[in-house]
Short mmCIF file of C-alpha atoms in Angstrom, two decimals:
data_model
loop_
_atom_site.label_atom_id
_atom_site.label_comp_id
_atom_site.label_asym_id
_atom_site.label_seq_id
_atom_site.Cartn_x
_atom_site.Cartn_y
_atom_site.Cartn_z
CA UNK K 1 14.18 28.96 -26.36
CA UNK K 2 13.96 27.55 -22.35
CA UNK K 3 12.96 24.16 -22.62
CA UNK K 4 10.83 23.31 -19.33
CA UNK K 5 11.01 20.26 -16.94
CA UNK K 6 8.09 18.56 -18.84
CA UNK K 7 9.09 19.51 -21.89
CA UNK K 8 12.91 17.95 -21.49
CA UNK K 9 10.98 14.35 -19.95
CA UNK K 10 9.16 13.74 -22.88
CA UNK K 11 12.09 14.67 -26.03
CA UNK K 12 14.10 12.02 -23.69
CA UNK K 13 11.43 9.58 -23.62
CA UNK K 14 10.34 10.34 -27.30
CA UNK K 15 14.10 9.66 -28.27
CA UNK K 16 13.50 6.64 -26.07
CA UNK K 17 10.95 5.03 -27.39
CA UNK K 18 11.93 5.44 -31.05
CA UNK K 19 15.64 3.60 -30.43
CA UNK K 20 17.52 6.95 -31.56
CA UNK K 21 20.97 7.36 -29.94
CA UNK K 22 22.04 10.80 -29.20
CA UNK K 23 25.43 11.68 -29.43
CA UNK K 24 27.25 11.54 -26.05
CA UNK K 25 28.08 15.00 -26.04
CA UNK K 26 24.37 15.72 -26.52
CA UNK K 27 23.06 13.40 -23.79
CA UNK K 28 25.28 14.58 -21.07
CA UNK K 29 24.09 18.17 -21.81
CA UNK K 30 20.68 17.08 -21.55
CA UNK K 31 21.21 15.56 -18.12
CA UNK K 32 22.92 19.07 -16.70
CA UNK K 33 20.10 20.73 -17.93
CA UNK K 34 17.69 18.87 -16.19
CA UNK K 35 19.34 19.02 -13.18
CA UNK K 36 18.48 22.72 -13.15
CA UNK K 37 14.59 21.96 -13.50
CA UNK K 38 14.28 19.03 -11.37
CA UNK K 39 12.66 20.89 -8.35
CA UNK K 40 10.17 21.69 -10.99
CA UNK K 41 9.37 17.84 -12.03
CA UNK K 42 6.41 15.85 -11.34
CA UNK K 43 6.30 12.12 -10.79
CA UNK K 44 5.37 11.01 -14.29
CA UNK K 45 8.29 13.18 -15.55
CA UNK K 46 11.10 11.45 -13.11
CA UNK K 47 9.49 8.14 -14.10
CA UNK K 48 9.93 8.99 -17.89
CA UNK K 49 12.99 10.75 -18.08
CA UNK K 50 15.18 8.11 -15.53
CA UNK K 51 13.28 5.66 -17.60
CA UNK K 52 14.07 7.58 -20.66
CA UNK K 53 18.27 8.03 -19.46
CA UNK K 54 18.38 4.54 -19.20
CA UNK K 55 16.97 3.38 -22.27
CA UNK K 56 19.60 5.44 -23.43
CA UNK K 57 22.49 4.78 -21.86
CA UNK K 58 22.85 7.72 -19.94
CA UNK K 59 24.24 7.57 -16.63
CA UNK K 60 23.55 10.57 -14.41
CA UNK K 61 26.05 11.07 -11.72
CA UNK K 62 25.01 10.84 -7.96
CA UNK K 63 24.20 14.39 -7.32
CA UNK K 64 21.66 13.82 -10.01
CA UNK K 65 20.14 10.80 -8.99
CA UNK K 66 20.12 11.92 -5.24
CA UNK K 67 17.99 14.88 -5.69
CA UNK K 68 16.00 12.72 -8.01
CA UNK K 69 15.34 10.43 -5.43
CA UNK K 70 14.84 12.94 -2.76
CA UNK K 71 12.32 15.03 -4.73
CA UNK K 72 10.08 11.53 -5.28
CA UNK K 73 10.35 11.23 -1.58
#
């Protein structure tokens, strides 16, 4: 199954929010994924999924984090 853009901001932000910790391997394909669907994000889901990356110790690279940024512009 796809997951969609608002889908994949609030597993992160559930996972998040209840101190789990993803493996690695399992993060990092989580952040290419949503790279795909971030022209399809709203606001509250780059708020909750950088939040989310963070909480988790994700580090998106700068391609990521650019269009991020440039999408909430």
């Amino acid at each position: 199954a796809t997951v969609k853009s608002r889908e994949w901001a609030m597993i992160l932000w559930s996972l998040a929010r209840q101190g789990a910790a993803p493996p690695p391997r399992w993060l990092a394909a989580a952040v290419a994924s949503t790279w795909h669907k971030l022209r399809f994000f709203g606001a509250q889901d780059f708020a909750n999924t950088a939040w989310a990356l963070a909480r988790l110790g994700a580090a998106p690279g700068a391609p990521w984090r650019s269009r991020c940024a440039r999408a909430c512009a």
